[in-house]
């Protein structure tokens, strides 16, 4: 069974204090690893898709990386508006399998 | 704005009742997915429809059913509601179906069963 584990569950940072969120996964044949951002009371918003180990993608203060067992979401010099829950999800490389999500990391950035 | 519309935004009902949640996908998207989100379980996949046909089922209870209509909007029907059904229900859409598809989520329906 596909599994996605995110850590830490919650993270509190000072504005400007860089850090990383972890997503460990177990999947039979990874097709893609997805990162989403979810604000309170809203649906998840797509950030990145990574397809192969060694791939990296960046968007503003966020950079996502992928290895064969885990992905990291690096946040450089975060701002209070980066506060949200960050979700990781995987899709399998066979059939019509839906995205399997982790439980997320709740990030709070304090000014 | 993702372009996916869900109604109602909030729903409060009693145990044993039946409710219908509605989803309109982004223009041009043929796939509709339903997910349930609770604090302890995270986002759980319920069911997927593509162009009117059911394509995949997840952890969906027999008391729950869904359909996708010719105009591509979808409805999720929840019956004989229990306290444990209280959760956020999300609809998501994508252009096609299959592994690797990026999903666009609506804002969700917050269901409270009292």
Coordinates of C-alpha atoms in Angstrom, one line a residue:
Chain A
X1 CA 0.0 0.0 0.0
X2 CA 1.3 3.5 -0.9
X3 CA 2.2 5.5 2.1
X4 CA 3.2 9.1 2.6
X5 CA 4.6 10.4 5.9
X6 CA 5.3 14.1 6.5
X7 CA 7.4 15.6 9.2
X8 CA 7.3 17.6 11.4
X9 CA 3.6 17.8 12.0
X10 CA 4.0 21.4 12.9
X11 CA 6.8 23.9 12.5
X12 CA 7.1 27.4 13.9
X13 CA 9.7 29.7 12.4
X14 CA 10.7 33.3 12.9
X15 CA 10.5 35.5 9.7
X16 CA 13.7 35.0 7.8
X17 CA 14.6 31.6 9.5
X18 CA 15.1 29.1 6.7
X19 CA 14.1 25.4 7.2
X20 CA 12.9 22.3 5.4
X21 CA 9.9 20.1 5.5
X22 CA 10.2 16.3 4.9
X23 CA 8.0 13.9 2.9
X24 CA 8.9 10.2 3.0
X25 CA 7.1 7.9 0.7
X26 CA 6.6 4.3 -0.1
X27 CA 5.1 3.6 -3.5
X28 CA 5.3 0.8 -6.1
X29 CA 6.6 2.7 -9.1
X30 CA 6.5 6.4 -8.5
X31 CA 4.9 8.4 -11.3
X32 CA 5.0 11.8 -9.6
X33 CA 5.4 13.5 -6.3
X34 CA 3.2 16.6 -5.7
X35 CA 3.4 19.4 -3.2
X36 CA 0.3 21.5 -2.4
X37 CA -0.3 24.4 -0.1
X38 CA -3.5 24.6 1.9
X39 CA -4.7 27.8 3.7
X40 CA -7.3 27.5 6.5
X41 CA -10.8 27.1 5.1
X42 CA -9.6 26.6 1.5
X43 CA -8.8 23.7 -0.8
X44 CA -5.2 22.6 -1.5
X45 CA -3.4 24.7 -4.1
X46 CA -0.9 23.1 -6.4
X47 CA 2.8 24.0 -6.0
X48 CA 5.1 21.5 -7.7
X49 CA 5.3 18.1 -9.4
X50 CA 8.6 16.1 -9.3
X51 CA 9.0 13.1 -11.5
X52 CA 12.5 11.7 -10.9
X53 CA 15.2 11.5 -8.3
X54 CA 17.5 14.5 -8.4
X55 CA 14.9 16.8 -9.9
X56 CA 14.5 20.2 -8.3
X57 CA 11.8 22.9 -8.7
X58 CA 11.6 26.4 -7.4
X59 CA 8.9 29.0 -6.8
X60 CA 9.7 32.2 -5.0
X61 CA 11.0 31.2 -1.5
X62 CA 10.2 27.5 -2.0
X63 CA 12.4 24.8 -3.5
X64 CA 11.3 21.2 -3.8
X65 CA 13.8 18.3 -4.2
X66 CA 13.3 14.6 -4.7
X67 CA 15.3 11.4 -3.9
X68 CA 14.2 7.8 -4.3
X69 CA 12.7 7.7 -0.8
X70 CA 11.8 11.3 0.2
X71 CA 11.2 14.8 -0.9
X72 CA 12.1 18.0 0.8
X73 CA 10.4 21.4 0.6
X74 CA 13.0 24.0 1.5
X75 CA 11.7 27.4 2.6
X76 CA 14.3 30.2 2.4
X77 CA 13.8 33.4 4.4
X78 CA 10.1 32.7 5.0
X79 CA 7.6 35.5 5.5
X80 CA 4.4 35.4 7.5
X81 CA 2.4 34.9 4.3
X82 CA 4.1 31.6 3.9
X83 CA 2.1 30.3 6.9
X84 CA -0.1 27.4 5.7
X85 CA -0.3 23.6 5.7
X86 CA 2.0 22.0 3.2
X87 CA 0.8 18.7 1.8
X88 CA 2.8 16.1 -0.1
X89 CA 1.1 13.5 -2.4
X90 CA 2.3 10.6 -4.6
X91 CA 0.9 8.9 -7.7
X92 CA 1.7 5.5 -8.8
X93 CA 3.0 4.6 -12.3
X94 CA 0.3 2.1 -13.1
X95 CA -3.4 2.3 -13.8
X96 CA -5.7 5.0 -12.7
X97 CA -4.6 5.4 -9.1
X98 CA -5.5 8.7 -7.3
X99 CA -3.1 10.9 -5.4
X100 CA -2.3 9.6 -2.0
X101 CA -1.7 12.4 0.4
X102 CA 0.3 12.8 3.6
X103 CA -1.2 14.5 6.6
X104 CA 0.7 17.7 6.1
X105 CA 3.0 20.0 7.9
X106 CA 1.5 23.1 9.6
X107 CA 3.9 26.0 9.1
X108 CA 3.6 29.2 11.1
X109 CA 6.0 32.0 10.3
X110 CA 6.1 34.7 13.0
X111 CA 7.0 38.3 12.3
Chain B
X1 CA -9.4 30.9 -7.6
X2 CA -9.0 27.3 -8.9
X3 CA -12.1 27.4 -11.1
X4 CA -13.7 24.5 -9.2
X5 CA -17.0 25.5 -7.5
X6 CA -18.4 23.6 -4.6
X7 CA -21.8 24.2 -2.9
X8 CA -22.8 24.6 -0.2
X9 CA -19.8 25.9 1.7
X10 CA -21.2 24.8 5.1
X11 CA -23.8 22.2 5.9
X12 CA -25.2 21.4 9.4
X13 CA -27.5 18.4 9.7
X14 CA -28.5 15.7 12.2
X15 CA -27.6 12.1 12.4
X16 CA -29.6 9.8 10.1
X17 CA -30.2 12.5 7.5
X18 CA -29.2 12.6 3.9
X19 CA -27.3 15.5 2.2
X20 CA -26.1 16.2 -1.3
X21 CA -22.8 18.1 -2.1
X22 CA -22.4 19.6 -5.5
X23 CA -19.2 20.3 -7.6
X24 CA -18.7 22.1 -10.8
X25 CA -15.3 21.3 -12.3
X26 CA -13.0 23.8 -14.2
X27 CA -14.1 24.5 -17.7
X28 CA -12.8 21.8 -20.0
X29 CA -11.9 19.3 -17.2
X30 CA -13.4 15.9 -17.6
X31 CA -12.3 14.3 -14.4
X32 CA -13.8 14.9 -11.0
X33 CA -12.4 13.5 -7.8
X34 CA -14.0 13.6 -4.3
X35 CA -11.8 13.6 -1.1
X36 CA -12.7 13.7 2.5
X37 CA -10.5 15.6 5.0
X38 CA -10.6 15.1 8.7
X39 CA -8.1 16.2 11.4
X40 CA -6.9 12.7 12.2
X41 CA -7.0 11.1 8.7
X42 CA -5.9 13.8 6.4
X43 CA -7.1 13.8 2.8
X44 CA -8.7 10.5 1.9
X45 CA -9.7 9.7 -1.7
X46 CA -13.4 8.7 -2.1
X47 CA -14.2 8.3 -5.8
X48 CA -13.2 9.4 -9.3
X49 CA -15.4 10.1 -12.3
X50 CA -14.2 10.7 -15.9
X51 CA -16.6 12.0 -18.5
X52 CA -19.6 10.6 -16.6
X53 CA -18.2 7.2 -15.8
X54 CA -16.8 5.9 -12.5
X55 CA -13.1 5.2 -12.8
X56 CA -11.8 4.5 -9.3
X57 CA -13.1 4.0 -5.8
X58 CA -11.3 4.6 -2.6
X59 CA -12.4 4.4 1.0
X60 CA -16.0 5.3 0.2
X61 CA -18.7 4.0 2.5
X62 CA -21.7 2.2 1.1
X63 CA -23.9 5.0 2.6
X64 CA -22.1 7.4 0.2
X65 CA -22.7 7.6 -3.5
X66 CA -21.7 9.9 -6.3
X67 CA -22.4 10.6 -10.0
X68 CA -21.2 12.9 -12.7
X69 CA -23.8 14.4 -15.0
X70 CA -23.6 15.0 -18.8
X71 CA -22.7 18.7 -18.1
X72 CA -19.8 17.3 -16.1
X73 CA -20.9 18.6 -12.7
X74 CA -20.8 16.0 -9.9
X75 CA -22.8 15.3 -6.8
X76 CA -21.8 13.4 -3.7
X77 CA -24.7 12.0 -1.8
X78 CA -24.2 11.1 1.9
X79 CA -27.0 9.2 3.6
X80 CA -27.8 7.8 7.1
X81 CA -25.3 10.3 8.4
X82 CA -23.3 9.6 11.5
X83 CA -21.3 11.9 13.8
X84 CA -18.1 10.5 12.4
X85 CA -19.1 11.8 8.9
X86 CA -18.4 15.3 10.0
X87 CA -15.5 16.5 7.9
X88 CA -14.4 18.7 5.0
X89 CA -15.4 17.3 1.6
X90 CA -13.3 18.5 -1.4
X91 CA -13.9 18.1 -5.0
X92 CA -11.0 18.3 -7.4
X93 CA -10.9 18.3 -11.2
X94 CA -8.3 17.7 -13.9
X95 CA -8.3 17.7 -17.7
X96 CA -7.7 14.0 -18.2
X97 CA -7.3 11.0 -15.9
X98 CA -4.4 8.8 -15.0
X99 CA -1.3 8.9 -12.9
X100 CA 0.6 12.1 -12.7
X101 CA -2.4 14.4 -13.3
X102 CA -2.4 17.7 -11.5
X103 CA -5.5 18.3 -9.5
X104 CA -7.3 21.6 -8.9
X105 CA -9.3 21.7 -5.7
X106 CA -12.5 23.6 -4.8
X107 CA -12.9 25.3 -1.5
X108 CA -14.7 22.4 0.1
X109 CA -18.0 21.8 1.9
X110 CA -17.7 21.7 5.7
X111 CA -20.2 19.1 6.9
X112 CA -21.2 19.1 10.6
X113 CA -23.4 16.2 11.8
X114 CA -25.0 16.9 15.2

